[in-house]
XYZ file of C-alpha atoms in Angstrom:
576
model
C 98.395 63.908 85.542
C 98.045 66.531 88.058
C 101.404 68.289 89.855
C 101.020 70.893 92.365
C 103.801 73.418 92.846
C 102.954 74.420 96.210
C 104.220 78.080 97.712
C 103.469 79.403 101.159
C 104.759 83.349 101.561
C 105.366 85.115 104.489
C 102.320 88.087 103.254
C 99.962 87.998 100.772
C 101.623 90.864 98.517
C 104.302 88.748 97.940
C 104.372 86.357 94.791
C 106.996 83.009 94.917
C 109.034 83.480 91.355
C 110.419 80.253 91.597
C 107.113 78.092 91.139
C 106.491 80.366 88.652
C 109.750 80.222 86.853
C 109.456 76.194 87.065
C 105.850 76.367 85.808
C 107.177 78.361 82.549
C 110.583 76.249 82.009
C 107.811 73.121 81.903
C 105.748 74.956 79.533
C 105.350 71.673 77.022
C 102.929 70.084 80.170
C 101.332 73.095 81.220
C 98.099 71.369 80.986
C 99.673 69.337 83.728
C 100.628 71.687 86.203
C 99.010 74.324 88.523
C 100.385 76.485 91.117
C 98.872 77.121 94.769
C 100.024 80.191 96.795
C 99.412 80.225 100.584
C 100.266 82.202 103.491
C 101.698 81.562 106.720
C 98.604 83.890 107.813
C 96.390 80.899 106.976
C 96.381 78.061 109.666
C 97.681 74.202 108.179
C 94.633 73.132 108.405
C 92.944 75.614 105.891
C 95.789 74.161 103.481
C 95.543 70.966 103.393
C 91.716 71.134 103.131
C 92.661 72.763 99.674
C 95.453 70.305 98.531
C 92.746 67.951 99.173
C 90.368 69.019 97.328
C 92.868 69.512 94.334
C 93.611 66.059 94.618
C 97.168 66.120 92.851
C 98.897 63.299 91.552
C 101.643 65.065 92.996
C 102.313 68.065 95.040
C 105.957 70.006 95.391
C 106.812 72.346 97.519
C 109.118 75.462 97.687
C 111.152 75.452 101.077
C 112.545 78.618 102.618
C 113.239 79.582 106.510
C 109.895 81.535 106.384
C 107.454 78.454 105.676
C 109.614 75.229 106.400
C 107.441 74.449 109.578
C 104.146 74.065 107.602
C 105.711 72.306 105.216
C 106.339 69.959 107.681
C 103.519 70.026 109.473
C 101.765 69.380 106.080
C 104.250 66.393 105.327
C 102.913 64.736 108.423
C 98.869 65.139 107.789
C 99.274 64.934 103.533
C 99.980 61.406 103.563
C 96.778 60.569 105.772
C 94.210 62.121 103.843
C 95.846 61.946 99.814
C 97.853 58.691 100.577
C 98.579 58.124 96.458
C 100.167 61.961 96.012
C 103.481 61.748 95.625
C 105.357 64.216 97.975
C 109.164 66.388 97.021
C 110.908 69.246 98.303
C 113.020 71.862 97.027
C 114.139 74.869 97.838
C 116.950 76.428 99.852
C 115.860 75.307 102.960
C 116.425 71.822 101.950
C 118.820 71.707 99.365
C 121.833 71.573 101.511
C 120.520 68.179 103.793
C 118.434 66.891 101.509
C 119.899 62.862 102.741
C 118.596 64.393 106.513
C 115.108 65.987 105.496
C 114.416 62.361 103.317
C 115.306 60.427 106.395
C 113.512 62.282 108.738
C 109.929 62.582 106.785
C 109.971 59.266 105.156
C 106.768 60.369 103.658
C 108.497 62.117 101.174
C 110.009 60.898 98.151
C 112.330 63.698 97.092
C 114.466 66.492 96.798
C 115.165 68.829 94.101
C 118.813 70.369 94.822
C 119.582 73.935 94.160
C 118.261 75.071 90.763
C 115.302 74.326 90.196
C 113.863 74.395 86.386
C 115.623 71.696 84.063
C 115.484 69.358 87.131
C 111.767 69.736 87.208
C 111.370 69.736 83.355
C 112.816 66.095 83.535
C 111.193 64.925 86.955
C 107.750 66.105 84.939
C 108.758 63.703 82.064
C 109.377 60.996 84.820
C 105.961 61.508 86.467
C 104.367 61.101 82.700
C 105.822 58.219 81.754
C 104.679 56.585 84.681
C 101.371 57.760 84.716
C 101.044 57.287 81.055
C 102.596 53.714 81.512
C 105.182 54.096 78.411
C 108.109 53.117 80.095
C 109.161 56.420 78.078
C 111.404 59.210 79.480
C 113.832 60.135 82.172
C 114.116 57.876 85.445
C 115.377 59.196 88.687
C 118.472 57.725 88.196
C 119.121 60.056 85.463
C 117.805 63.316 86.607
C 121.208 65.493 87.791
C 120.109 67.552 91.224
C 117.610 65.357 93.139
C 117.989 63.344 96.097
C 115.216 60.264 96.384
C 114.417 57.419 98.037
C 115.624 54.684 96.148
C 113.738 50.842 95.930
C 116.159 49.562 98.664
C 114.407 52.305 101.241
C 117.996 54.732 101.304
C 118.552 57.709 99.821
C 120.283 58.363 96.427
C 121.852 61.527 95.888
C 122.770 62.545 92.466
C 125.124 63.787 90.835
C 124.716 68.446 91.033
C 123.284 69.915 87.598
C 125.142 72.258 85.698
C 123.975 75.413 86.002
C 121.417 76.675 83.790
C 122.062 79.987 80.662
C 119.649 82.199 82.774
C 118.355 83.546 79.660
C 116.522 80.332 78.635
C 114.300 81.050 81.791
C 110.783 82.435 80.308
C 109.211 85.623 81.359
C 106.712 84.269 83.722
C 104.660 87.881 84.422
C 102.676 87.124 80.584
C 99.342 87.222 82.847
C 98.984 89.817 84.928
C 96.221 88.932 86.318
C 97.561 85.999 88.912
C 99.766 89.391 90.074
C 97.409 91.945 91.251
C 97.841 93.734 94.266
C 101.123 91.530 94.467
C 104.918 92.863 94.473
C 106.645 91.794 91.121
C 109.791 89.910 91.552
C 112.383 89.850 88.569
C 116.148 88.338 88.254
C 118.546 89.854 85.702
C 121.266 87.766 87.022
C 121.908 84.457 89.695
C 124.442 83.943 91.817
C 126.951 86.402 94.144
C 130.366 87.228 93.551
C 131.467 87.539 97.151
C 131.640 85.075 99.830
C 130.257 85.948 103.101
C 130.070 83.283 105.234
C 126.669 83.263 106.568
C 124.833 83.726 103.049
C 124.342 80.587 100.909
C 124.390 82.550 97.645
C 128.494 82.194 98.186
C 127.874 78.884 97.626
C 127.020 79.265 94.329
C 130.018 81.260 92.538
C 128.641 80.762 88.921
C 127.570 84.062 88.192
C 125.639 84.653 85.060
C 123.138 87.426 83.473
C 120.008 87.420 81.449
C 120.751 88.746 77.843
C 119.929 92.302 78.197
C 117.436 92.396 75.350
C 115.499 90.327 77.040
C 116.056 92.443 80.353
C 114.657 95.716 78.559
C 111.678 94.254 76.796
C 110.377 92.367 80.220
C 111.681 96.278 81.575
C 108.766 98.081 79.273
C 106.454 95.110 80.187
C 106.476 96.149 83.640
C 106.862 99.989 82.662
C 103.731 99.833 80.607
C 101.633 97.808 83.001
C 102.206 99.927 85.821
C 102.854 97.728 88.187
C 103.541 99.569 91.586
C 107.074 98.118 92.404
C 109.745 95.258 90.799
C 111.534 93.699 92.980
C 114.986 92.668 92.003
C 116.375 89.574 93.226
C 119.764 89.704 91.944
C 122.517 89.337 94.964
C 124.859 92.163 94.306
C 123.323 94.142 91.120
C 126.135 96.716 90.820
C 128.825 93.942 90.699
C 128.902 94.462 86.879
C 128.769 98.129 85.983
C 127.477 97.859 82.073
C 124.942 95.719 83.237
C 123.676 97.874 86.180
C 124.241 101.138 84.311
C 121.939 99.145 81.060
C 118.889 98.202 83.369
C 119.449 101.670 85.252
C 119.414 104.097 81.995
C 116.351 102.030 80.504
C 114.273 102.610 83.444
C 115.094 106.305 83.417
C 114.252 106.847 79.766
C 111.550 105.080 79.789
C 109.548 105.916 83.127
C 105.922 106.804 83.113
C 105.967 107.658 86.461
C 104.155 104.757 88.084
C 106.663 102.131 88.737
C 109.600 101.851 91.582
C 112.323 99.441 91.150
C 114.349 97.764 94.103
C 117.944 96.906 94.094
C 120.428 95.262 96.334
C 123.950 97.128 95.976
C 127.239 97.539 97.206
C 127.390 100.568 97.738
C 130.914 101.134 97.857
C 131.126 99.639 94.144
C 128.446 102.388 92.653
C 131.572 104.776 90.272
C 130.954 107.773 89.320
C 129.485 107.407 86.488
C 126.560 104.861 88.169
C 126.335 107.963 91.040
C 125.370 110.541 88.259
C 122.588 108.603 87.096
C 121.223 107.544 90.279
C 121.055 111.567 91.625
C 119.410 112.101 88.368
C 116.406 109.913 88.522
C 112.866 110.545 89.408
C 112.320 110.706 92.864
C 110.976 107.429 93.667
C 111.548 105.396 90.263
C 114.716 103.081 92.372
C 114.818 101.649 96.287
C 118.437 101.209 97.193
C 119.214 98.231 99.754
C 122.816 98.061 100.870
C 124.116 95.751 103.239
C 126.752 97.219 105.667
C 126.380 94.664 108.316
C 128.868 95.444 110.596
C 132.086 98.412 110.331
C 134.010 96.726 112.754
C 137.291 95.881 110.280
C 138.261 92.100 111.821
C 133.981 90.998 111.622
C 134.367 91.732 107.852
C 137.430 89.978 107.059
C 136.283 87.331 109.334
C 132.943 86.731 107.295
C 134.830 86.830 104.338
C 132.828 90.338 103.169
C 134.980 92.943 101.398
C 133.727 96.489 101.950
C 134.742 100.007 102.048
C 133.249 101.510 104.905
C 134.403 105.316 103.664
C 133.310 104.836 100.469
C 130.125 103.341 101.312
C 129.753 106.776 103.486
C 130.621 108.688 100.578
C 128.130 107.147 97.805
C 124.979 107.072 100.732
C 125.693 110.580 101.393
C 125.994 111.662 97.463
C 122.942 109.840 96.638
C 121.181 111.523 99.965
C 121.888 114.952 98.769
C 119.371 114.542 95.894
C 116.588 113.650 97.910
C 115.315 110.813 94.854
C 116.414 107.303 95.975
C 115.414 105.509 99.159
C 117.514 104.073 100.828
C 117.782 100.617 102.978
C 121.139 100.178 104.831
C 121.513 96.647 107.205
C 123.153 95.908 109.919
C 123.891 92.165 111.615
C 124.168 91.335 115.426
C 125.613 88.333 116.306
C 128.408 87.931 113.738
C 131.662 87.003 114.711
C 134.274 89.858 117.267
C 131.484 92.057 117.555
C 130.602 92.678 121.133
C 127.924 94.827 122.380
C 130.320 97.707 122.032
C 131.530 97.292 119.028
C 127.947 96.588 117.564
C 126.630 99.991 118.749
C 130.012 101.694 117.022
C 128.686 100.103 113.562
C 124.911 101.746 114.311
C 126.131 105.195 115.337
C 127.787 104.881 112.185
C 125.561 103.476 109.881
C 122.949 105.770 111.522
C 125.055 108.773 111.183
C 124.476 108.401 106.843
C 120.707 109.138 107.960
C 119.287 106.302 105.125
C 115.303 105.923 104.968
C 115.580 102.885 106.693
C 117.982 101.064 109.165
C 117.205 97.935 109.787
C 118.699 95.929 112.634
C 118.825 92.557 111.820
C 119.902 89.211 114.042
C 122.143 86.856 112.336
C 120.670 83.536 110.782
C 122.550 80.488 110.855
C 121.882 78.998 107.748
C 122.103 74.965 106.418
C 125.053 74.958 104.566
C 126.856 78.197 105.312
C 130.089 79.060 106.449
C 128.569 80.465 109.538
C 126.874 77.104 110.046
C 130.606 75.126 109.967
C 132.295 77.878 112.707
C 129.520 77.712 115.648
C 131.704 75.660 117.425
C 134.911 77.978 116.929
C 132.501 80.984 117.622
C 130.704 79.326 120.941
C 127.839 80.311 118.769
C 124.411 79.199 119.675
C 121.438 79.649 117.717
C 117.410 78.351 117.502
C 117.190 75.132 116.187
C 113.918 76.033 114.793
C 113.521 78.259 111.682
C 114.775 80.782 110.966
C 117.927 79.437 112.958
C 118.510 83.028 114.893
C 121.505 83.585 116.799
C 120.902 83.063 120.935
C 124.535 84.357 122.035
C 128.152 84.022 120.739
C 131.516 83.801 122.332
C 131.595 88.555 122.305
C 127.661 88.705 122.699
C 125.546 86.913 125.216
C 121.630 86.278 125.300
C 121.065 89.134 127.713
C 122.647 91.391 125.173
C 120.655 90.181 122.231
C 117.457 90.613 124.717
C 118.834 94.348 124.719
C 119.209 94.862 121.127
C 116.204 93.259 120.659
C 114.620 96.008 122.030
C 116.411 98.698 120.873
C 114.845 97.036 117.863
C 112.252 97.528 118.345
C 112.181 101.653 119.247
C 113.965 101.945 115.774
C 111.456 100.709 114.189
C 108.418 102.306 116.140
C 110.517 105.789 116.006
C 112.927 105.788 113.135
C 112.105 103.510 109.884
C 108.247 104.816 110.062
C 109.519 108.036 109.568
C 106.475 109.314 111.688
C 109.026 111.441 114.261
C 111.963 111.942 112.072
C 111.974 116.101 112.906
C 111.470 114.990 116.735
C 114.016 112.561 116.939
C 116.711 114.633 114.846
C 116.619 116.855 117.698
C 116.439 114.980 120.532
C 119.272 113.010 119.630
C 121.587 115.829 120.623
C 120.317 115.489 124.137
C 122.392 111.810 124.076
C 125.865 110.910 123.876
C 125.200 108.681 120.918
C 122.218 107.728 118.331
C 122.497 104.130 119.878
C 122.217 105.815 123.552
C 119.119 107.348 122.966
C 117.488 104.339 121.834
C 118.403 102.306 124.944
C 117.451 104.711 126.754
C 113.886 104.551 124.921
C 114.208 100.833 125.572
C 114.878 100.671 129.064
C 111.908 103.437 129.251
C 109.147 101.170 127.088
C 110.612 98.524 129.589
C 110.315 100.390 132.861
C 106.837 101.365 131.935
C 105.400 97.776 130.806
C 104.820 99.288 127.493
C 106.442 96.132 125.295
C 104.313 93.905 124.011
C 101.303 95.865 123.900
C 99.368 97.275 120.767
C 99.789 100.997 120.722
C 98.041 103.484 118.697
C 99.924 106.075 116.681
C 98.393 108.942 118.696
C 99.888 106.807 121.968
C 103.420 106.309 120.703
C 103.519 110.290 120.287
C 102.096 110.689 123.786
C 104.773 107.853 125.181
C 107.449 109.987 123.564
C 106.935 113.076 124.931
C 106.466 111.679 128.846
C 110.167 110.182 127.689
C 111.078 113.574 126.990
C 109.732 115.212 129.955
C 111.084 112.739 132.241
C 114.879 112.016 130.741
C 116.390 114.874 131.907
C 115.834 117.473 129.063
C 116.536 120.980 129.643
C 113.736 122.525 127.452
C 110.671 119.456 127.179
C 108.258 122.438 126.351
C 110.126 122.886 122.931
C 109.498 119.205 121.979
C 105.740 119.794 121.656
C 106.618 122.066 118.546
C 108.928 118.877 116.813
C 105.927 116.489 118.024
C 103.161 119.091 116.330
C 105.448 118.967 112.914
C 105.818 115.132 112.516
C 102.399 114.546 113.446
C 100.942 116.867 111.246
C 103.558 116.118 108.463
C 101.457 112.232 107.752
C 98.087 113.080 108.976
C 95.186 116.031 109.193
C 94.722 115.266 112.667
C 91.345 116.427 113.677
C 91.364 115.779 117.643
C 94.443 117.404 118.585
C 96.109 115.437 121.225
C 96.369 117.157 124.511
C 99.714 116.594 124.926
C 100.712 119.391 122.175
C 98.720 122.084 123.472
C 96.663 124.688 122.466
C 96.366 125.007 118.891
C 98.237 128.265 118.108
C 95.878 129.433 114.942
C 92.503 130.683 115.689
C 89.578 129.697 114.270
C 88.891 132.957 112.721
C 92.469 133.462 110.918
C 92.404 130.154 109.830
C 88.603 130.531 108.378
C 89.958 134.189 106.864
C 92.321 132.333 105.261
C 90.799 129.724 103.771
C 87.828 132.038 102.417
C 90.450 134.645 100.970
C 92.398 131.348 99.357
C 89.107 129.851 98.151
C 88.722 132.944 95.555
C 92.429 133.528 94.573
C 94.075 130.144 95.117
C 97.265 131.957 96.260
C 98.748 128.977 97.403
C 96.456 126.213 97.204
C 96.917 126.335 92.546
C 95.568 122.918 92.088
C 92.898 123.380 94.601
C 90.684 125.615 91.658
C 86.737 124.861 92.069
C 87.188 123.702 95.925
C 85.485 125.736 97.917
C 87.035 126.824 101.430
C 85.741 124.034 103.963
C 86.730 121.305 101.285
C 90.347 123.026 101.027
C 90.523 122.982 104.929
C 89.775 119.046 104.807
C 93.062 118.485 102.610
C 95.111 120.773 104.537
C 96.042 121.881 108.006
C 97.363 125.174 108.809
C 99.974 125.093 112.333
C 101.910 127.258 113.907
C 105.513 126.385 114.591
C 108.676 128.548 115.297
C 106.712 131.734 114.926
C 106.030 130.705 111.576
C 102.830 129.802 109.869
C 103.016 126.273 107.827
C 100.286 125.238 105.500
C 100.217 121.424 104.783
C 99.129 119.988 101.875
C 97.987 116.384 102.020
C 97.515 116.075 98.340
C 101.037 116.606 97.399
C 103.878 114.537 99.748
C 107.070 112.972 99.685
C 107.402 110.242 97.278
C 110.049 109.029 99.829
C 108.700 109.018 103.037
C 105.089 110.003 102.428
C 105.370 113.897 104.268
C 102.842 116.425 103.440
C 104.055 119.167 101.228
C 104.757 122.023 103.455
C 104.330 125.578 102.609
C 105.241 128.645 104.658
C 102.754 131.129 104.593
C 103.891 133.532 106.940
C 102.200 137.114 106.501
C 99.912 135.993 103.732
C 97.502 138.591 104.746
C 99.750 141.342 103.949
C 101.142 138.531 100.708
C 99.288 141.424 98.308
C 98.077 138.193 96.431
């Protein structure tokens, strides 16, 4: 007996912890079962040559929004070329119409419904007592959480499984050897306490958590393996304090320094306590991702999302002050009384806490949610193809989301790489709002035919300043200086762009300087036995403000990856 759990991720860093997790729950016919990761980089073709040559008795796959069209497209060829493999589903992305995804790819012969690992424990038993011919074991009729074709050619759905003690889950990272190169993804708890209506983890209101023991040895696993970052995929972590403040005081006693941690958070739930902690930590042992969404008062009750807005401020804006945690704040267009208007009010805001990231996100309307049930009520039309992304809504029409599609964009070119954060800071004050100057840098990108076209980094620096000089700006010349910073701040640029200007250090200081710091490592203390032109390879002396910065590309920002900076103004006359 050969079964297939089958996985296609969106990159290939990323590892699929349910197959895993059903894998380990199944442990008594491991021989039985292998897993097969794939991308949606590779073409369908390139896939199913593989399954083929596996040739499974049966294969399963897992369904989300991100891969649900090659699963389908693989439903349709599978059956040609392996016409004895037996064919289910599960998955979110079919869970919640599993009677409608049976009917419409007849090919396949079932469903697995929502959790996933005692319902594939028991189908396993089913497939070996019919290959083995026993007449042993479970039979569909009995297995809670599937839907499957039954002899009469309909569909049976069964009865929903209870759900499962999360702590009878194995640890499924034992070998880390199918993880390398890969981010780790962990659970310490399933389900969500809230109930916003276009998530499908409302659904689900049986919250439960991993026995903490078990959440601190797996912890040190990870800790002493030094794998790069662990991914936590609980909902809301913070929703129970002891458990978040457990998992958070573990990590901080016993860091080595190698390994970041990601959480998803309410902010405005983090106490003071939890605060303390976080301001404490390592710079760069946690992530923070916190999902604002929208601060427009009637969208949140509306979506059935509870959320202090001020206190959300508050907590960012604490945690910001310590310059340790990244953080990940989201926004939503498209949800329900938020116009154009009203969505640039929630960005100006959100912006205005200054996180690591902002990420503008388009609302997905998911099988099964809330948000699914309303579209009518909302005039709310979205893709019928995955992932289901909002077209227009009764406050927001296509044109708009064209717009904010593009303003997007420029956040994400300008602000979340974090390669123009000094530049940007300052022109910002030339607009009436955050969310003006990026439609402004929209409608310039636009203007110019510069969408859809591969720019280099050196070119989006060069795009930005013509922006500058040609918006209106009373000083453009000054800009140069912010655009020399950021760019130097990531890389030792070598071929100084012409649009920056001379370079204000001669050769000769900056060769004094590096000779004089060669012998007496003044400022350069970890550069000892480098000798002056390998010194100048690491570092990059520039002018800016009438001061003299030194950066230092072997030391940078845990956060966002900046050189370390030193100001080394008057360092001949230093007496060092």
């Amino acid at each position: 007996m050969k079964i297939l759990l089958t996985a296609i991720n969106a990159k290939y860093i990323h590892s699929n912890l349910a197959v895993y997790s059903l894998q380990a729950y199944a442990r008594c016919y491991a021989d039985e079962i292998r897993i097969r990761e794939y991308t949606i980089n590779q073409t369908v073709d390139e896939i199913l040559m593989d399954l083929y040559e596996e040739q499974p008795d049966v294969i399963c796959f897992s369904c989300y929004l991100w891969n649900i069209t090659y699963v389908k497209m693989l439903l349709e060829e599978l059956p040609k070329v392996l016409p004895n493999t037996r064919l289910w589903l599960g998955g979110p992305e079919v869970s919640y119409n599993a009677a409608e995804m049976l009917g419409e790819y007849p090919m396949t012969e079932g469903i697995m419904c929502g959790e996933g690992e005692e319902t594939f424990l028991e189908l396993t038993e089913y497939f070996h007592g019919q290959k083995t011919g026993n007449g042993q074991g479970k039979q569909l009729a009995d297995i809670k959480g599937i839907a499957y074709r039954n002899l009469s050619g309909g569909v049976t759905v069964n009865e929903p499984r209870e759900v499962l003690d999360l702590s009878k889950v194995p640890f499924v990272y034992e070998n880390m050897d199918r993880f390398k190169n890969r981010i780790i993804y962990y659970e310490s708890s399933r389900g969500c306490p809230f109930s916003c209506s276009y998530c499908l983890s409302s659904i689900d209101k049986s919250l439960r958590f991993r026995d903490m023991e078990l959440v601190k040895r797996e912890l040190q696993f990870f800790i002493d393996h030094e794998v790069t970052q662990v991914k936590f995929v609980d909902r809301t972590f913070n929703c129970r304090h002891d458990h978040a403040m457990e998992v958070w005081t573990y990590i901080a006693e016993h860091d080595k320094g190698r390994t970041n941690f990601h959480f998803e958070v309410a902010a405005d739930l983090l106490n003071e306590e939890e605060i303390r902690l976080i301001r404490s930590m390592r710079p760069g042992l946690i992530q923070l991702e916190i999902g604002v969404q929208s601060v427009n008062e009637r969208t949140i009750r509306e979506i059935r999302r509870k959320m202090d807005i001020e206190k959300v401020r508050q907590n960012v804006s604490r945690i910001k002050e310590k310059k340790n945690v990244h953080q990940h704040l989201d926004l939503i267009a498209g949800l329900p009384y938020e116009d154009y208007a009203s969505f640039s009010v929630s960005f100006n805001e959100v912006y205005s806490m200054r996180p690591e990231q902002l990420q503008l996100g388009f609302l997905k309307v998911l099988k099964g949610s809330l948000m699914q049930e309303k579209t009518g009520e909302y005039e709310l039309f979205n893709q019928d193809r995955p992932p289901y992304e909002v077209l227009s809504t009764r406050w927001l029409s296509y044109g708009e989301i064209i717009r904010l599609k593009k303003v997007e964009e420029m956040v994400e070119v300008y602000y979340n790489s974090a390669q123009f954060s000094n530049t940007m800071r300052e022109l910002e004050k030339e607009f009436s709002s955050p969310f003006a100057m990026y439609e402004a840098l929209a409608s310039w990108y636009e203007s110019g035919g510069l969408f859809g076209v591969s720019h280099s980094r050196i070119a989006r620096y060069e795009i930005l300043y013509r922006f500058i000089s040609g918006s209106g700006v009373k000083k453009p010349e000054e800009y140069q200086g912010w655009l020399t910073l950021d760019l130097y701040l990531r890389d030792n640029v070598r071929n100084r762009p012409e649009f920056l200007g001379e370079d204000k250090v001669s050769k000769e200081e900056a060769a004094a300087f590096y000779r004089r710091e060669a012998q007496e490592h003044a400022y350069l203390r970890e550069y000892d036995g480098y000798d002056g032109r390998q010194m100048r390879k690491m570092t990059h002396l520039e002018r800016f403000r009438g001061r003299l910065l030194l950066f230092d590309y072997r030391h940078r920002d845990p956060l966002n990856g900046d050189a370390q900076v030193l100001d080394i103004t008057g360092w001949q006359d230093a007496g060092v």
